[in-house]
């Protein structure tokens, strides 16, 4: 066919192709995301979580115990709560900013690297500060910066990865979170006694991995007029999704929040459980946490890999979220009654299986119930509130729970309540109708 001047013949869209014999439209699967992009996303996920989770799991509790040994639990609660509150605000806010960014460098890349640089600055303050208020300031800057990166990273899954591949890629990303915790724990043990290095080495590694991602990411600026003007009212609306208009998103948000409450009870208080119940000290607890994290990671490898693959293959998400919540609850019950280090290690292995399965499948489910794909970073940021808020609430709620009847060491009750809310969260996912 001859082209008319000024016109060109367009190739038919892949989903418009038809069977040449029957004439029935073919439902063709879009191509997979490039392997090098997935690899870079995984490395950036590893680096960002290495930066933020190493302090949460090990180094921040050690630093607080050094500065305030007589009230370490309450001081850690104060530092984590302020940081987590700012993470709660920052995640959807920076996500919304990313959705609207019209920089010539794209809408995702500036926030990816800018957030990591801010996190680097915040951790330098934490490492050199000599009082709890200074630590709190540094941790607040860290949380704001790294959560700007995490909100943008999360948006890359619906941005760059087709739906049929998201369970497997979500499994890889979830696994990177666990590997980051393992690597951070190992670094903390290796660098024990060198406070500045314990905080800065993970942060530098994280910044370099994100820099690698932005060097290959095909990004684009936001389209002019695509989003409404972003003022204070819009900022407040960032944190609200109408449950009547978007019930699936809302149920998934609540389910996610409850399951993360259970998860946070372990990640936040694992070090103090080892110190108070098993006799470890601030000087050697990092080694015990490393052993526990090795087992957790081994469990997560199995849970995230098998769960993500089966979820993509069957097209089902909700049954796997339900199973994950039950497995997490069982592990928490094991931790509640563990008075031998062997039972503690078995429990954290089971915990890893449940967490790995959950991180793989729930992230894929979340991308299927987003209110608006053009606001992916903002909406995924709202979902990430369910990850960040438990980091704030668990320390606040844990102080009176731990004090019940056992002189501030009632970890059994803390983990029992964590198991209950994890089960409740897994059951709520059944109310999500827009995903299988």
Coordinates of C-alpha atoms in Angstrom, one line a residue:
X1 CA 0.0 0.0 0.0
X2 CA 1.4 3.4 -0.9
X3 CA 1.7 6.0 1.9
X4 CA 0.0 9.3 1.4
X5 CA 2.2 12.4 1.9
X6 CA 2.4 13.3 5.6
X7 CA 1.0 10.0 6.7
X8 CA 2.6 6.7 7.6
X9 CA 1.2 3.2 8.0
X10 CA 1.0 2.2 11.6
X11 CA 1.8 -1.3 12.8
X12 CA -1.2 -3.0 14.3
X13 CA -1.1 -3.2 18.1
X14 CA -0.1 -6.5 19.5
X15 CA -3.5 -7.1 21.1
X16 CA -5.3 -6.3 17.8
X17 CA -3.8 -9.2 16.0
X18 CA -6.2 -12.0 14.9
X19 CA -6.0 -15.7 14.2
X20 CA -5.5 -15.9 10.4
X21 CA -7.8 -19.0 10.1
X22 CA -10.6 -18.2 12.5
X23 CA -10.4 -14.4 12.5
X24 CA -10.7 -14.4 16.3
X25 CA -8.6 -11.7 18.1
X26 CA -5.5 -13.1 19.7
X27 CA -4.8 -12.2 23.4
X28 CA -1.1 -11.9 23.2
X29 CA 1.1 -11.4 26.2
X30 CA 3.2 -8.2 26.2
X31 CA 7.0 -8.8 26.2
X32 CA 8.8 -9.3 29.4
X33 CA 10.7 -6.4 31.0
X34 CA 14.5 -6.5 30.0
X35 CA 16.6 -8.7 32.3
X36 CA 19.2 -5.9 32.8
X37 CA 16.4 -3.6 34.0
X38 CA 15.1 -6.2 36.5
X39 CA 18.7 -6.8 37.7
X40 CA 19.2 -3.1 38.2
X41 CA 15.9 -2.8 40.0
X42 CA 16.8 -5.7 42.3
X43 CA 20.2 -4.2 43.1
X44 CA 18.7 -0.8 43.8
X45 CA 16.1 -2.5 46.0
X46 CA 18.9 -4.2 47.8
X47 CA 20.9 -1.0 48.2
X48 CA 18.0 1.1 49.5
X49 CA 16.9 -1.5 52.1
X50 CA 20.6 -2.1 53.1
X51 CA 20.7 1.6 53.9
X52 CA 17.5 1.8 55.9
X53 CA 17.1 -1.6 57.4
X54 CA 20.6 -2.1 58.8
X55 CA 20.0 0.7 61.4
X56 CA 16.5 -0.7 62.1
X57 CA 17.6 -4.2 62.7
X58 CA 21.0 -3.7 64.4
X59 CA 23.0 -0.6 64.4
X60 CA 20.5 2.0 65.6
X61 CA 19.5 -0.1 68.7
X62 CA 23.2 -0.6 69.5
X63 CA 23.9 3.1 69.1
X64 CA 20.9 4.0 71.3
X65 CA 22.0 1.5 73.9
X66 CA 25.5 3.1 73.9
X67 CA 24.1 6.6 74.5
X68 CA 21.2 5.7 76.8
X69 CA 21.8 2.3 78.4
X70 CA 19.4 2.7 81.3
X71 CA 16.3 3.5 79.2
X72 CA 17.3 2.0 75.8
X73 CA 13.8 0.6 75.0
X74 CA 12.0 3.9 75.5
X75 CA 14.7 5.9 73.8
X76 CA 14.7 3.6 70.8
X77 CA 10.9 3.9 70.6
X78 CA 11.2 7.6 70.5
X79 CA 13.8 7.7 67.7
X80 CA 12.0 5.0 65.6
X81 CA 8.6 6.6 66.1
X82 CA 9.6 10.1 64.9
X83 CA 11.4 8.6 61.9
X84 CA 8.6 6.3 61.0
X85 CA 6.0 9.1 61.2
X86 CA 8.1 11.1 58.7
X87 CA 8.4 8.1 56.5
X88 CA 4.6 7.7 56.6
X89 CA 4.2 11.3 55.4
X90 CA 7.2 11.2 53.0
X91 CA 6.4 8.1 51.1
X92 CA 3.2 9.1 49.4
X93 CA 4.2 12.8 49.2
X94 CA 7.4 12.1 47.3
X95 CA 5.5 9.5 45.2
X96 CA 3.1 12.2 44.2
X97 CA 6.0 14.6 43.4
X98 CA 7.6 11.9 41.3
X99 CA 4.4 11.4 39.3
X100 CA 4.3 15.1 38.5
X101 CA 8.0 15.7 37.8
X102 CA 8.7 17.1 34.4
X103 CA 12.5 17.2 34.6
X104 CA 14.5 16.4 31.4
X105 CA 16.1 13.6 33.5
X106 CA 12.6 12.0 33.8
X107 CA 10.1 11.8 36.6
X108 CA 11.7 8.9 38.6
X109 CA 15.4 9.4 38.3
X110 CA 15.8 12.7 40.3
X111 CA 13.9 11.2 43.3
X112 CA 15.8 7.9 43.2
X113 CA 19.2 9.4 43.5
X114 CA 18.2 12.6 45.5
X115 CA 16.6 10.5 48.2
X116 CA 19.7 8.3 48.6
X117 CA 21.9 11.4 49.0
X118 CA 19.6 12.8 51.7
X119 CA 19.7 9.4 53.4
X120 CA 23.5 9.5 53.3
X121 CA 23.5 12.8 55.1
X122 CA 21.1 11.7 57.7
X123 CA 23.1 8.6 58.6
X124 CA 26.2 10.7 59.0
X125 CA 24.3 12.7 61.6
X126 CA 23.2 9.5 63.4
X127 CA 26.8 8.1 63.3
X128 CA 28.3 11.2 64.8
X129 CA 25.6 12.5 67.1
X130 CA 26.1 12.1 70.8
X131 CA 22.6 12.5 72.2
X132 CA 19.1 11.1 71.6
X133 CA 17.7 14.3 70.1
X134 CA 20.6 14.5 67.5
X135 CA 20.0 10.8 66.7
X136 CA 16.4 11.5 66.2
X137 CA 17.1 14.4 63.8
X138 CA 19.5 12.3 61.8
X139 CA 17.1 9.4 61.6
X140 CA 14.3 11.7 60.5
X141 CA 16.4 13.0 57.6
X142 CA 17.3 9.4 56.7
X143 CA 13.7 8.2 56.7
X144 CA 12.6 11.1 54.5
X145 CA 15.4 10.7 52.0
X146 CA 15.4 6.9 51.7
X147 CA 11.6 6.8 51.6
X148 CA 11.6 9.2 48.6
X149 CA 13.7 6.6 46.9
X150 CA 11.6 3.7 48.0
X151 CA 8.3 5.3 46.9
X152 CA 9.8 5.8 43.4
X153 CA 11.4 2.3 43.3
X154 CA 8.0 0.7 44.1
X155 CA 6.4 2.6 41.2
X156 CA 8.8 1.0 38.8
X157 CA 7.0 -2.3 39.1
X158 CA 3.7 -1.1 37.5
X159 CA 5.7 1.4 35.3
X160 CA 8.2 -1.0 33.8
X161 CA 7.0 -4.6 34.4
X162 CA 4.0 -6.3 32.6
X163 CA 1.3 -7.8 34.8
X164 CA 2.1 -11.4 33.9
X165 CA 5.6 -11.0 35.2
X166 CA 5.0 -9.1 38.5
X167 CA 4.8 -12.1 40.8
X168 CA 8.2 -13.3 39.8
X169 CA 9.8 -9.8 39.8
X170 CA 8.0 -9.0 43.1
X171 CA 9.5 -12.2 44.5
X172 CA 13.0 -11.1 43.4
X173 CA 12.4 -7.6 44.9
X174 CA 11.1 -9.1 48.2
X175 CA 14.1 -11.4 48.3
X176 CA 16.5 -8.4 47.9
X177 CA 14.9 -6.9 51.0
X178 CA 15.9 -10.0 53.0
X179 CA 19.4 -10.2 51.5
X180 CA 19.9 -6.6 52.4
X181 CA 19.0 -7.3 56.0
X182 CA 21.4 -10.2 56.0
X183 CA 24.2 -8.2 54.4
X184 CA 23.6 -5.3 56.7
X185 CA 23.8 -7.6 59.7
X186 CA 27.0 -9.1 58.4
X187 CA 28.5 -5.6 57.8
X188 CA 27.4 -4.5 61.3
X189 CA 29.2 -7.6 62.8
X190 CA 32.3 -7.0 60.7
X191 CA 32.4 -3.3 61.5
X192 CA 31.5 -3.7 65.2
X193 CA 33.3 -1.0 67.2
X194 CA 33.6 1.4 64.3
X195 CA 30.4 3.4 64.6
X196 CA 30.8 5.7 61.7
X197 CA 31.6 2.8 59.3
X198 CA 28.6 0.8 60.6
X199 CA 26.2 3.4 59.3
X200 CA 28.1 4.9 56.3
X201 CA 29.3 1.7 54.5
X202 CA 25.7 0.4 53.9
X203 CA 24.6 3.9 52.8
X204 CA 27.4 4.3 50.3
X205 CA 26.7 0.9 48.8
X206 CA 23.0 1.8 48.6
X207 CA 23.7 5.1 46.8
X208 CA 25.9 3.3 44.2
X209 CA 23.3 0.7 43.4
X210 CA 20.6 3.3 42.9
X211 CA 23.1 5.3 40.7
X212 CA 23.5 2.1 38.5
X213 CA 19.7 1.8 38.1
X214 CA 19.3 5.4 37.0
X215 CA 22.1 5.0 34.4
X216 CA 20.1 2.4 32.5
X217 CA 16.5 3.3 33.4
X218 CA 14.4 4.6 30.4
X219 CA 12.5 7.3 32.1
X220 CA 10.3 10.1 30.9
X221 CA 9.0 13.3 32.3
X222 CA 5.4 13.6 33.3
X223 CA 3.0 14.8 30.6
X224 CA 1.9 18.5 30.9
X225 CA -1.6 18.8 32.2
X226 CA -1.7 15.1 33.2
X227 CA -2.1 15.9 36.9
X228 CA -4.0 18.5 38.9
X229 CA -2.2 21.3 40.6
X230 CA -0.5 20.1 43.8
X231 CA -1.3 22.3 46.7
X232 CA -2.0 21.8 50.4
X233 CA -5.4 20.3 49.8
X234 CA -4.0 17.9 47.3
X235 CA -1.2 17.1 49.8
X236 CA -3.9 16.1 52.4
X237 CA -5.8 14.1 49.8
X238 CA -2.6 12.2 49.0
X239 CA -3.2 10.2 52.2
X240 CA -6.9 9.3 51.5
X241 CA -8.3 6.9 49.0
X242 CA -12.1 6.8 48.9
X243 CA -13.0 3.3 50.2
X244 CA -16.4 3.3 48.4
X245 CA -14.8 4.2 45.0
X246 CA -11.8 1.9 45.5
X247 CA -12.8 -0.8 48.0
X248 CA -10.2 -3.3 46.7
X249 CA -7.3 -0.9 47.2
X250 CA -8.6 0.0 50.7
X251 CA -9.0 -3.6 51.8
X252 CA -5.5 -4.4 50.6
X253 CA -4.2 -1.4 52.4
X254 CA -5.7 -2.5 55.7
X255 CA -4.6 -6.1 55.2
X256 CA -1.1 -5.0 54.5
X257 CA -1.0 -2.8 57.6
X258 CA -2.1 -5.6 59.9
X259 CA 0.4 -8.1 58.5
X260 CA 3.2 -5.6 58.8
X261 CA 2.3 -5.0 62.4
X262 CA 3.1 -8.6 63.0
X263 CA 6.3 -8.4 61.0
X264 CA 7.5 -5.2 62.7
X265 CA 7.3 -6.8 66.1
X266 CA 10.1 -9.2 65.1
X267 CA 12.3 -6.8 63.1
X268 CA 12.2 -4.1 65.8
X269 CA 12.7 -6.1 68.9
X270 CA 14.8 -9.1 67.8
X271 CA 18.0 -7.6 69.2
X272 CA 16.4 -6.8 72.6
X273 CA 14.8 -10.3 72.8
X274 CA 18.3 -11.8 72.4
X275 CA 19.7 -9.4 75.0
X276 CA 17.0 -9.8 77.6
X277 CA 16.0 -13.4 77.2
X278 CA 19.1 -15.1 76.0
X279 CA 21.9 -13.1 77.7
X280 CA 23.5 -11.4 74.8
X281 CA 25.1 -8.0 75.2
X282 CA 25.4 -4.9 72.9
X283 CA 28.9 -6.1 72.1
X284 CA 28.0 -9.5 70.7
X285 CA 24.3 -9.3 69.8
X286 CA 25.1 -8.4 66.2
X287 CA 26.6 -11.9 65.7
X288 CA 23.5 -13.6 67.1
X289 CA 21.3 -11.4 64.8
X290 CA 23.5 -12.4 61.9
X291 CA 22.8 -16.1 62.5
X292 CA 19.1 -15.5 62.8
X293 CA 19.1 -13.4 59.7
X294 CA 20.9 -16.1 57.7
X295 CA 18.0 -18.5 58.6
X296 CA 15.4 -15.8 57.9
X297 CA 17.0 -15.2 54.5
X298 CA 17.1 -18.9 53.7
X299 CA 13.4 -19.1 54.5
X300 CA 12.7 -16.0 52.4
X301 CA 14.5 -17.5 49.4
X302 CA 12.2 -20.4 49.4
X303 CA 9.0 -18.4 50.2
X304 CA 9.5 -15.6 47.7
X305 CA 10.8 -17.7 44.8
X306 CA 8.3 -20.5 45.0
X307 CA 5.4 -18.3 45.9
X308 CA 6.1 -15.7 43.2
X309 CA 6.4 -18.4 40.5
X310 CA 3.2 -20.3 41.6
X311 CA 1.3 -17.0 41.8
X312 CA 2.2 -16.0 38.3
X313 CA 1.6 -19.5 36.9
X314 CA -1.8 -19.8 38.5
X315 CA -2.8 -16.1 38.2
X316 CA -3.9 -16.3 41.9
X317 CA -2.7 -13.8 44.5
X318 CA -5.1 -13.9 47.5
X319 CA -4.6 -17.6 48.6
X320 CA -0.8 -17.0 48.8
X321 CA -1.3 -13.9 51.0
X322 CA -3.6 -15.9 53.2
X323 CA -1.0 -18.7 53.6
X324 CA 1.7 -16.2 54.2
X325 CA -0.2 -14.6 57.1
X326 CA -0.8 -17.9 58.7
X327 CA 2.9 -18.9 58.4
X328 CA 4.0 -15.6 59.9
X329 CA 1.6 -16.0 62.8
X330 CA 2.9 -19.5 63.5
X331 CA 6.5 -18.2 63.6
X332 CA 5.4 -15.4 66.0
X333 CA 3.8 -18.0 68.3
X334 CA 7.1 -19.9 68.2
X335 CA 9.0 -16.8 69.2
X336 CA 6.5 -16.1 72.0
X337 CA 7.2 -19.4 73.8
X338 CA 10.9 -19.8 72.8
X339 CA 13.2 -20.1 75.8
X340 CA 15.9 -22.0 73.9
X341 CA 18.1 -20.5 71.2
X342 CA 17.3 -23.5 69.0
X343 CA 13.5 -22.9 69.1
X344 CA 14.2 -19.2 68.4
X345 CA 16.2 -20.1 65.3
X346 CA 13.5 -22.5 64.0
X347 CA 10.9 -19.7 64.5
X348 CA 12.9 -17.1 62.6
X349 CA 13.3 -19.6 59.7
X350 CA 9.6 -20.1 59.5
X351 CA 9.1 -16.4 59.8
X352 CA 11.4 -15.9 56.7
X353 CA 9.3 -18.4 54.7
X354 CA 6.1 -16.4 55.5
X355 CA 7.6 -13.0 55.0
X356 CA 9.2 -14.0 51.6
X357 CA 5.9 -15.4 50.4
X358 CA 4.1 -12.3 51.5
X359 CA 6.5 -9.8 50.0
X360 CA 6.4 -11.5 46.6
X361 CA 2.7 -12.0 46.2
X362 CA 1.2 -9.0 48.0
X363 CA 3.2 -6.5 45.9
X364 CA 1.9 -8.1 42.7
X365 CA -1.6 -8.0 44.1
X366 CA -1.3 -4.3 45.0
X367 CA -0.4 -3.4 41.4
X368 CA -3.6 -5.0 40.2
X369 CA -5.9 -2.8 42.4
X370 CA -4.3 0.7 42.0
X371 CA -6.9 3.4 41.6
X372 CA -5.0 5.2 38.8
X373 CA -1.9 3.9 36.9
X374 CA -0.8 7.5 36.1
X375 CA -0.5 8.0 39.9
X376 CA 1.4 4.8 40.5
X377 CA 4.1 6.3 42.7
X378 CA 1.6 8.2 44.9
X379 CA -0.7 5.2 45.3
X380 CA 2.1 2.8 45.9
X381 CA 3.4 5.3 48.4
X382 CA 0.0 5.3 50.2
X383 CA 0.3 1.5 50.3
X384 CA 3.8 1.9 51.8
X385 CA 2.2 3.7 54.7
X386 CA 1.1 0.2 55.8
X387 CA 4.8 -0.7 55.9
X388 CA 6.0 2.5 57.6
X389 CA 3.2 3.1 60.2
X390 CA 3.9 -0.2 62.1
X391 CA 7.5 0.9 62.6
X392 CA 6.0 3.9 64.5
X393 CA 3.1 2.1 66.2
X394 CA 4.8 -1.1 67.3
X395 CA 7.4 0.7 69.5
X396 CA 4.7 2.9 71.0
X397 CA 2.4 0.0 71.7
X398 CA 5.3 -2.4 72.7
X399 CA 6.4 -0.4 75.8
X400 CA 3.2 -1.0 77.8
X401 CA 2.8 -4.5 76.4
X402 CA 6.3 -5.5 77.4
X403 CA 5.7 -4.1 80.9
X404 CA 2.7 -6.3 81.6
X405 CA 3.6 -8.6 84.5
X406 CA 7.3 -9.2 83.8
X407 CA 9.3 -6.1 84.4
X408 CA 9.5 -4.8 80.9
X409 CA 10.4 -8.1 79.2
X410 CA 7.0 -9.7 78.3
X411 CA 8.0 -10.6 74.7
X412 CA 5.6 -13.5 74.8
X413 CA 2.6 -11.2 74.9
X414 CA 4.1 -8.9 72.3
X415 CA 4.6 -11.8 69.8
X416 CA 1.2 -13.3 70.6
X417 CA -0.6 -10.1 69.7
X418 CA 1.5 -9.8 66.6
X419 CA 0.3 -13.3 65.5
X420 CA -3.3 -12.3 66.1
X421 CA -3.1 -9.2 63.9
X422 CA -1.1 -11.0 61.2
X423 CA -3.9 -13.6 60.9
X424 CA -6.6 -10.9 60.9
X425 CA -4.7 -9.1 58.0
X426 CA -4.4 -12.3 55.9
X427 CA -8.2 -12.9 56.3
X428 CA -9.1 -9.4 55.2
X429 CA -7.4 -10.0 51.7
X430 CA -10.4 -12.3 50.9
X431 CA -12.5 -9.1 50.6
X432 CA -10.4 -7.9 47.6
X433 CA -12.7 -8.6 44.6
X434 CA -10.6 -7.2 41.8
X435 CA -7.9 -9.9 42.1
X436 CA -7.9 -13.6 42.3

